[in-house]
Amino acid sequence: MSEELERYLAFRLRGEVDRRGFLRLGATTAGVLALAACGGGTGSAGTGGAATTTGPDFKIGAILPSSGTYADLGDSIRKGMSLYFDRVGNRAGGRKLVVLNEDEGAGDTAIPLAKARKLVEQDNVDLVTGIVASPNAAAIRNYVDQNRVPTLISNAGVNAISRALKSPYIFRTSFSNWQPSQPMGKYLADNGIRKLALVYSNYGAGLETASAIKETFTGQVVAEVKPPFPNTSGDFAPFLTQINNARPDGIYVFMSGQDAIAFLKQAKSQLDKSIKVFGSGFFVEQDVLGAIGDAAPVGAVTGLHWALTVDNKENQQFTADFKKAFSKTADVFAVQGFDTARVIVETLNAVKGKTEDKAAFMKAVAAVTFKSPRGDFKFDSGSNNVVNTIYVRQLVNDAKLGFTNKVISSVPGVTDPGK
Amino acid sequence: MDVLNLAHGSFYMLGAYTGVVVLGLTHSFWLALAAAPLLLALLGGALEVVFFRRLYRSGHLLQVLLTFGFSLVFVDLVRWRFGPQNQAFAVPRELAGTIPLPGFGFAGYRLFVIVVAALVATALLLAWRRLRVGAILRAGVADTEMVGLLGIDLARVFTLTFAFGAGLAGLAGVVAGPYLATYPGMDENVLILALVVVVVGGLGSIEGALVGALLIGLANSFGAFFRQDLAVVLVFGLMALVLVLRPRGLFGVRA
Amino acid sequence: MSRAVRPALVGAGVLALASLTFWAPTFWVSIGIQALIFAIFAMSLDLLLGYGGMPSFGHAAFYGAGALGCAWIWLRHPGIGFLPLAAACIGIAALLAVPIGALSLRVRGVYFLMLTLAFGQMLWGYAYQAPREVLGGSDGLIGVGRPPLDLVQNLDQGLWLLAGLSPRGVAVRDFYNLTLVVAVVVLVILLLLVRSPFGRTLEGIRENEHRMRAFGVPTFRYRLAAFVVAGALAGLAGALATLFNGFANSGSLYWTNSGLVLIAAVVGGTRSLIGPALGAFLVLIVQDALSSFSQRWPLLLGAIFIGFVLFLPGGLAGLGRLSRTLTVRP
């Protein structure tokens, strides 16, 4: 192998080829860098208002994926955050809000930790937020805890963050994997489901969803179908066959993103029509619905801490503003970003911009409460996790909104047990 | 052609996206089906002429580095232009039905995929074994100088072959679009499976690729059916087993 | 470039790296640690690839085994010292390398590339799906601390604290020095190995195995030995990574990790040990800097790799060889 390299090298070494080559490389690199600089930097959002600020900039480090499978979720969260910050003129507590974006990456868990280090040590951020993937949340937990960095997790659902890995500096504004599914078990039992098949991606979030629903489901779990995560072949036929063979009354599904899309497309023609479809709302969230079109399982009943159709003033305003600003339909991830931004603003206002006292800052975070598009927002002190209202929604084909989830009932005050 | 091309998955992805664009413009799945392979063949040919042909004698590692670089570029270009979200790519109405079979229903689109695969396989096998171009390719890899001495423009043959390969990948992408998800990272999964299939089947053999694909596909599906958590281990274990017992792959030629 | 310049440059480089703890901010020191770990990983691959002519696409399996093994052991024996811990991780990786090497080395070239990929993925698949209590499943093992410092480090810790560094800043610098020492030791071991009769024989086997066998050399055993040594050193790199990050998960075994170290080695220039180390530094630092600089960083990184192949196929080490050749020809 290497002697081939050397032969090739010698072949190219006629005269001054390589000095020119080296210069060409330099020029190309410079050109490409220039091109990319136009393509969009990851610099700060927040162009500031006209009024004066009384303190230094409040720097927020947002670690969210802009590449890889979760890039779309990261995009929604970022947009949700910027929507709220723009609404308050990018200022709170007399300080200008500056967001520094970093790419969480796609799989290498060491990267978000490195980014957290960079944000804390080099950029001196006052707060860290983001984290879509659960392994990454576990990875940065000790670092932010030991360095006393206020952290708001705006997606990663791993239960441990609210339990064994709880920290006084880490609050979660999104959900724990337990929350959306635990009340659904009872709902299914109350609605005539005797035999249930659990269908979930075989990794942390799926496993935690399954154990949550089993807490309140009183019927019989006839099958647990666990496609690998991610399902690289994209083929769900063997799993659909397994489901059909188990003859359940209904299936409870946990999947997201590409797996949900492929699964639903294939289930449309391969899932037994007599089986009712339920699940944790992620697999029929707006991002998935946008991609599957007619394959949407109309009538599916799912549980989630938000829906496009949640009927309150804040949500109506939020969804309209989001669509207008980004030409993208809002989804649950955007709401999480939106709420995270509001938590930051409310906290800063409460401490009047004075953030040197970390303990007081975290106390203010814990005390934040407001009306969010998802309902009343407040944290639970036992788990440092948001208390969610879990909406039971049904998938419909709405005349105006297209495929969406209509709220049919709700379970308020779902609080993670915290241990 | 003895080229290790890690950008092949990108051709697949670009094929799917071409399908999305053409479908959006013309509302005809069949036009999309025709356009994707054509466009990708053009792209593949261009890449071969400008970049890849310099590396035939450089060994696989430089090919890996170059094509990996291209795959990064293509994925990001797609993400830049189309955004990171999944694209809507619906099953065409004509193929959306379910064919009733005794005991269960068979999805119409899956039958379509099988038919396309069968057609492509037949065409390839015929070309490989019966047509001149197949013979030239087989000879070109075995003994490049000799083929050149015979007066055949091997460079052009390689370009056309590479273009054809890219076109096929594009076809696979546009066929996969309605069945799976279309998003910027879709190249990665298919690439690794394709490498497994080609190696198990044996390099330099179309029959091998076919048999390999069937074998790996069945292993994947049945593995998933019986022992879900060990499906990955099963597929790669099969690959390892074949390579250990028959190092050249099932139908591999002595290169 | 005369024969004396190269070692002098390397020595200067090491000294420069050693001085980092004195003038660089803590964050740069952290980057340095990551780069050094990756460099150890890449150098171990060079033994296999550059000197042995065996391109492995599954080297991350040993790195990951060392990483997970380190986490597993530390969580059960939190007070364990660095040397026993490192030895155990090296042992785990080496033990794993024996059967994998024995099976993989039956084939050559691109088939070896694919077979090592297969074994790497098998191990990843197992680690990923293993019960969470054992290897952490998809979330991995977290909460790994650092081994206790020995007397020397305690002494110099006092000095740092006097100089006004935070305890954290001191801990990072101590770990950096540890990593640097390990990296230099690995480099020296590998240099001695490739210059020794063993190394010469290995290169002979790479050049013409039939001839070596005709001389009566047990070529398979030599190649297997190289494979195991390379795997063991990769495991050491993985262990260091776990101690630095405080966690380990199955992701370290995934094929993209094997691909990245292979790229670092090629970019740096194989068969030079220093080349892959430089390549590792380059790839790590460039990827880190680019991803913070622009959202389009994969595009830039891809373009850089393409540029390397087109304009610098000999890699960074090739630059050294280039200038040597340039001075020879007028």
Coordinates of N, CA and C in Angstrom, one line a residue, chain A residues 1-3 5-6 8-10 12-16 18-19 21-22 24-25 28-29 32-33 35-37 39-43 66-67 78 101-103 105 107-111 113-115 117-119 121-122 134-135 138-143 146-147 158 165 202-205 207-208 228-230 232, chain C residues 25-28 30-31 34 49-51 53 55 109-110 124 128-129 132 138-140 142-144 168 172 206-207 244-247 249 251 254 257 260 266 270-271 287-300 303-304 306-315 318-319 321-322 325-326 329:
Chain A
M1 N 0.8 -1.2 0.0 CA 0.0 0.0 0.0 C 0.9 1.2 0.0
S2 N 1.8 1.3 0.9 CA 2.6 2.5 1.0 C 3.6 2.7 -0.1
E3 N 4.1 1.5 -0.6 CA 5.1 1.7 -1.7 C 4.4 2.2 -2.9
L5 N 2.0 4.4 -2.8 CA 2.0 5.8 -2.5 C 3.3 6.5 -2.9
E6 N 4.4 5.8 -2.6 CA 5.7 6.4 -2.9 C 6.0 6.4 -4.4
Y8 N 3.7 6.6 -6.6 CA 2.9 7.7 -7.2 C 3.5 9.0 -6.9
L9 N 4.1 9.2 -5.7 CA 4.7 10.4 -5.3 C 5.9 10.7 -6.2
A10 N 6.7 9.7 -6.4 CA 7.9 9.8 -7.2 C 7.5 10.2 -8.6
R12 N 5.0 11.9 -9.5 CA 4.6 13.3 -9.6 C 5.7 14.3 -9.4
L13 N 6.8 13.8 -8.9 CA 7.9 14.7 -8.5 C 8.8 15.1 -9.7
R14 N 8.1 15.5 -10.8 CA 8.9 15.9 -11.9 C 9.1 17.4 -11.8
G15 N 10.2 17.9 -11.5 CA 10.4 19.3 -11.4 C 9.8 19.9 -10.2
E16 N 9.3 21.1 -10.3 CA 8.8 21.8 -9.2 C 7.3 21.6 -9.0
D18 N 5.6 20.0 -7.0 CA 5.0 20.1 -5.7 C 4.9 21.4 -5.0
R19 N 5.9 22.3 -5.4 CA 5.8 23.6 -4.8 C 4.5 24.2 -5.3
G21 N 2.0 22.6 -6.4 CA 0.9 21.9 -5.9 C 0.6 22.4 -4.5
F22 N 1.6 22.7 -3.7 CA 1.4 23.2 -2.4 C 0.7 24.5 -2.4
R24 N -1.2 25.6 -4.8 CA -2.5 25.4 -5.2 C -3.4 24.9 -4.1
L25 N -2.9 24.1 -3.2 CA -3.6 23.6 -2.1 C -4.0 24.8 -1.2
T28 N -6.6 26.9 -2.9 CA -7.9 26.3 -2.8 C -8.5 26.4 -1.4
T29 N -7.7 26.1 -0.4 CA -8.2 26.1 1.0 C -8.7 27.5 1.3
V32 N -12.0 28.1 -0.5 CA -13.1 27.3 0.0 C -13.5 27.9 1.4
L33 N -12.5 28.4 2.1 CA -12.9 29.0 3.4 C -13.7 30.3 3.2
L35 N -15.6 30.9 0.6 CA -16.9 30.4 0.2 C -17.8 30.0 1.4
A36 N -17.2 29.3 2.3 CA -17.9 28.8 3.4 C -18.3 29.9 4.4
A37 N -17.5 30.9 4.5 CA -17.8 32.0 5.3 C -19.1 32.7 4.9
G39 N -21.3 31.0 3.4 CA -22.3 29.9 3.6 C -23.0 29.9 4.9
G40 N -22.5 30.7 5.8 CA -23.2 30.8 7.1 C -22.2 30.4 8.2
G41 N -22.0 31.4 9.1 CA -21.2 31.1 10.2 C -22.1 30.6 11.3
T42 N -21.5 30.2 12.5 CA -22.3 29.7 13.6 C -22.3 30.8 14.7
G43 N -22.0 32.0 14.3 CA -21.9 33.1 15.3 C -23.1 33.4 16.0
S66 N -26.1 20.3 14.0 CA -26.5 20.9 12.7 C -26.0 19.9 11.6
S67 N -25.5 18.7 12.0 CA -25.2 17.7 11.0 C -25.7 16.4 11.6
R78 N -33.2 25.5 17.7 CA -32.6 26.8 17.5 C -33.6 27.9 17.1
N101 N -23.5 29.2 18.9 CA -23.9 27.9 18.5 C -22.8 27.0 18.3
E102 N -22.9 25.8 18.8 CA -21.9 24.8 18.5 C -22.6 23.5 18.0
D103 N -21.9 22.8 17.1 CA -22.5 21.6 16.5 C -22.3 20.4 17.4
G105 N -22.9 17.5 16.7 CA -22.3 16.4 16.0 C -23.3 15.2 15.9
G107 N -23.0 11.5 16.8 CA -22.6 10.2 17.2 C -21.4 10.1 18.1
D108 N -20.4 10.9 17.8 CA -19.2 10.8 18.6 C -19.5 11.6 19.9
T109 N -19.6 10.9 21.0 CA -20.0 11.5 22.3 C -19.0 12.5 22.8
A110 N -17.7 12.3 22.4 CA -16.7 13.2 22.9 C -16.8 14.6 22.4
I111 N -17.5 14.7 21.2 CA -17.6 16.1 20.6 C -18.4 17.1 21.4
L113 N -18.9 17.1 24.5 CA -18.2 17.5 25.7 C -17.0 18.4 25.4
A114 N -16.4 18.2 24.2 CA -15.3 19.1 23.8 C -15.9 20.5 23.6
K115 N -17.1 20.6 23.0 CA -17.7 21.8 22.7 C -18.1 22.5 24.0
R117 N -16.6 22.2 26.8 CA -15.4 22.8 27.4 C -15.0 24.1 26.7
K118 N -15.1 24.1 25.4 CA -14.8 25.3 24.6 C -15.7 26.4 25.1
L119 N -17.0 26.2 25.1 CA -17.9 27.3 25.5 C -17.6 27.8 26.9
E121 N -14.7 27.3 28.8 CA -13.4 27.8 29.1 C -12.9 28.8 28.2
Q122 N -13.2 28.7 26.9 CA -12.7 29.7 26.0 C -13.7 30.9 25.8
S134 N -29.4 11.7 24.1 CA -29.3 11.3 25.5 C -27.8 10.9 25.9
P135 N -27.1 10.1 25.1 CA -25.7 9.8 25.6 C -24.9 11.1 25.8
A138 N -25.6 12.6 29.2 CA -24.9 11.9 30.3 C -23.4 12.3 30.2
A139 N -22.9 12.5 29.0 CA -21.5 12.7 28.9 C -21.1 14.1 29.5
I140 N -21.9 15.1 29.3 CA -21.5 16.4 29.8 C -21.9 16.7 31.3
R141 N -22.7 15.8 31.8 CA -23.3 16.0 33.1 C -22.3 16.3 34.2
N142 N -21.2 15.4 34.3 CA -20.3 15.6 35.4 C -19.5 16.9 35.1
Y143 N -19.2 17.2 33.9 CA -18.4 18.4 33.6 C -19.2 19.7 34.1
Q146 N -19.5 19.7 38.0 CA -18.3 20.0 38.7 C -17.9 21.5 38.5
N147 N -18.2 22.0 37.4 CA -17.8 23.4 37.1 C -18.9 24.4 37.3
V158 N -33.2 11.2 28.5 CA -32.8 10.1 29.3 C -33.3 10.3 30.8
L165 N -28.7 11.1 37.9 CA -27.7 12.0 37.5 C -28.2 13.5 37.7
N202 N -34.6 0.0 19.6 CA -33.9 -0.7 20.7 C -32.7 0.2 21.2
Y203 N -33.0 1.2 21.9 CA -31.9 2.0 22.6 C -32.6 2.6 23.8
G204 N -31.7 3.4 24.5 CA -32.2 4.0 25.8 C -33.6 4.6 25.8
A205 N -33.9 5.5 24.9 CA -35.2 6.1 24.9 C -36.3 5.1 24.7
L207 N -36.3 1.9 25.4 CA -36.4 1.0 26.6 C -37.1 1.8 27.7
E208 N -36.8 3.0 27.9 CA -37.4 3.8 29.0 C -38.9 4.0 28.7
P228 N -33.6 -2.5 15.6 CA -32.3 -1.9 16.0 C -32.4 -0.4 15.7
F229 N -31.5 0.3 16.5 CA -31.5 1.8 16.3 C -30.1 2.2 15.9
P230 N -29.9 2.8 14.8 CA -30.9 3.1 13.8 C -31.0 1.8 12.9
T232 N -30.5 0.4 9.9 CA -29.8 0.9 8.7 C -30.3 0.3 7.4
Chain C
P25 N -3.6 28.5 27.7 CA -4.8 28.4 28.6 C -5.3 27.0 28.7
T26 N -6.0 26.8 29.8 CA -6.5 25.4 30.1 C -7.2 24.7 28.9
F27 N -8.0 25.5 28.2 CA -8.7 24.9 27.1 C -7.8 24.3 26.0
W28 N -6.7 25.1 25.7 CA -5.8 24.5 24.7 C -5.1 23.3 25.2
S30 N -6.5 21.1 27.0 CA -7.5 20.0 26.8 C -7.4 19.5 25.4
I31 N -7.4 20.5 24.5 CA -7.3 20.1 23.0 C -6.0 19.3 22.8
Q34 N -6.5 15.7 23.8 CA -7.3 14.9 22.8 C -6.4 14.6 21.6
L49 N -0.2 -0.5 9.3 CA -0.5 -0.1 7.9 C 0.8 0.3 7.2
G50 N 1.6 1.2 7.7 CA 2.8 1.7 7.0 C 3.9 0.6 7.0
Y51 N 4.2 0.0 8.1 CA 5.3 -0.9 8.2 C 4.9 -2.3 7.8
G53 N 2.1 -3.1 6.1 CA 1.3 -3.2 4.9 C 0.0 -3.8 5.1
P55 N -3.7 -2.8 5.9 CA -4.7 -1.7 6.1 C -5.9 -2.2 6.9
G109 N -4.8 -7.3 1.6 CA -5.3 -6.1 0.8 C -6.7 -5.7 1.2
V110 N -7.5 -5.5 0.1 CA -8.8 -5.0 0.4 C -9.7 -6.0 1.1
W124 N -18.8 -3.9 17.7 CA -19.6 -2.7 18.0 C -21.1 -3.1 18.3
Y128 N -23.0 -2.4 21.7 CA -24.2 -1.5 21.6 C -25.4 -2.2 22.2
Q129 N -25.6 -3.5 22.0 CA -26.8 -4.1 22.4 C -26.6 -4.9 23.7
R132 N -27.5 -3.0 29.6 CA -27.1 -1.7 30.1 C -26.2 -1.8 31.4
S138 N -26.7 1.9 24.9 CA -26.5 3.0 24.0 C -26.0 4.3 24.7
D139 N -26.2 4.4 26.0 CA -25.8 5.6 26.7 C -24.4 5.5 27.3
G140 N -23.9 4.3 27.4 CA -22.5 4.2 27.8 C -22.3 4.2 29.3
I142 N -20.7 6.1 32.5 CA -20.2 7.5 32.8 C -19.7 7.5 34.3
G143 N -19.2 8.6 34.7 CA -18.8 8.8 36.0 C -17.4 8.2 36.4
V144 N -16.6 8.1 35.3 CA -15.3 7.6 35.6 C -14.4 8.7 36.0
R168 N -8.9 22.7 39.0 CA -9.3 22.0 37.8 C -8.2 22.2 36.8
V172 N -6.1 19.2 34.9 CA -6.0 19.1 33.4 C -4.5 19.0 33.0
R206 N 6.2 -7.3 4.2 CA 5.3 -6.4 3.4 C 5.7 -6.3 2.0
E207 N 7.1 -6.3 1.7 CA 7.6 -6.1 0.4 C 7.4 -7.4 -0.4
F244 N -9.8 10.8 30.4 CA -9.9 12.2 30.2 C -11.4 12.6 30.1
N245 N -12.2 11.9 29.4 CA -13.6 12.3 29.2 C -14.5 12.0 30.4
G246 N -14.1 11.0 31.2 CA -14.9 10.5 32.3 C -16.1 9.6 31.9
F247 N -16.1 9.1 30.6 CA -17.1 8.2 30.2 C -16.6 7.4 29.0
N249 N -18.4 4.9 25.7 CA -19.6 4.2 25.1 C -19.2 3.5 23.8
G251 N -19.9 3.8 21.0 CA -19.7 4.6 19.8 C -18.2 4.6 19.4
Y254 N -17.3 2.2 16.5 CA -18.0 2.3 15.3 C -17.1 2.5 14.1
N257 N -15.0 5.7 13.3 CA -13.9 6.0 14.1 C -12.6 5.3 13.5
L260 N -11.8 7.4 10.5 CA -11.1 8.7 10.8 C -9.6 8.5 11.1
V266 N -3.2 8.5 6.7 CA -2.9 8.7 5.3 C -2.6 10.2 5.1
T270 N 1.9 7.7 5.8 CA 2.2 6.4 6.5 C 3.6 6.1 6.4
R271 N 4.0 5.1 7.2 CA 5.4 4.6 7.3 C 6.3 5.6 7.8
Q287 N -10.9 19.7 12.5 CA -12.3 19.4 12.6 C -12.9 20.2 13.7
D288 N -12.2 20.3 14.9 CA -12.7 21.1 16.0 C -12.9 22.5 15.6
A289 N -11.8 23.1 15.0 CA -11.9 24.5 14.7 C -13.0 24.8 13.6
L290 N -13.0 23.9 12.6 CA -14.0 24.1 11.5 C -15.4 24.1 12.0
S291 N -15.7 23.1 12.9 CA -17.1 22.9 13.3 C -17.5 24.1 14.1
S292 N -16.6 24.8 14.8 CA -17.0 26.0 15.5 C -17.1 27.2 14.6
F293 N -16.3 27.1 13.5 CA -16.2 28.3 12.6 C -17.4 28.4 11.7
S294 N -17.9 27.3 11.2 CA -19.0 27.4 10.2 C -19.9 26.2 10.3
Q295 N -21.2 26.5 9.9 CA -22.1 25.3 9.9 C -21.8 24.4 8.7
R296 N -21.0 24.9 7.7 CA -20.7 24.2 6.5 C -19.4 23.4 6.7
W297 N -19.1 23.1 8.0 CA -17.8 22.5 8.2 C -17.6 21.1 7.5
P298 N -18.6 20.2 7.3 CA -18.3 19.0 6.6 C -17.9 19.3 5.2
L299 N -18.5 20.3 4.6 CA -18.1 20.7 3.2 C -16.6 21.1 3.2
L300 N -16.2 21.9 4.1 CA -14.8 22.4 4.2 C -13.9 21.2 4.4
A303 N -13.5 19.1 1.4 CA -12.6 19.8 0.4 C -11.2 19.7 0.8
I304 N -10.9 19.8 2.1 CA -9.5 19.7 2.5 C -8.9 18.3 2.2
I306 N -9.9 16.2 -0.1 CA -9.8 16.1 -1.5 C -8.5 16.8 -1.9
G307 N -8.3 18.0 -1.3 CA -7.1 18.7 -1.6 C -5.8 18.0 -1.3
F308 N -5.8 17.3 -0.2 CA -4.7 16.5 0.2 C -4.4 15.4 -0.8
V309 N -5.4 14.7 -1.3 CA -5.2 13.7 -2.2 C -4.6 14.2 -3.5
L310 N -5.2 15.3 -4.0 CA -4.8 15.9 -5.3 C -3.4 16.5 -5.2
F311 N -3.1 17.2 -4.1 CA -1.9 18.0 -4.1 C -0.8 17.5 -3.2
L312 N -1.2 16.7 -2.2 CA -0.2 16.3 -1.2 C -0.4 14.8 -0.9
P313 N -0.3 14.0 -2.0 CA -0.7 12.5 -1.7 C 0.3 11.8 -0.8
G314 N 1.5 12.4 -0.6 CA 2.4 11.8 0.3 C 2.1 12.1 1.8
G315 N 1.1 13.0 1.9 CA 0.8 13.4 3.3 C 1.7 14.4 3.8
G318 N 5.1 13.4 3.8 CA 5.6 13.5 2.5 C 6.3 14.8 2.2
L319 N 5.8 15.8 2.9 CA 6.4 17.1 2.7 C 7.9 17.1 3.0
R321 N 9.8 14.5 2.9 CA 10.5 13.7 1.9 C 10.6 14.5 0.6
L322 N 9.6 15.3 0.3 CA 9.6 16.2 -0.8 C 10.7 17.1 -0.8
T325 N 13.9 15.5 -1.6 CA 14.1 15.3 -3.0 C 14.4 16.5 -3.8
L326 N 13.7 17.6 -3.4 CA 13.8 18.9 -4.1 C 15.3 19.4 -4.0
R329 N 17.6 17.3 -6.4 CA 17.6 17.7 -7.8 C 17.7 19.2 -7.9

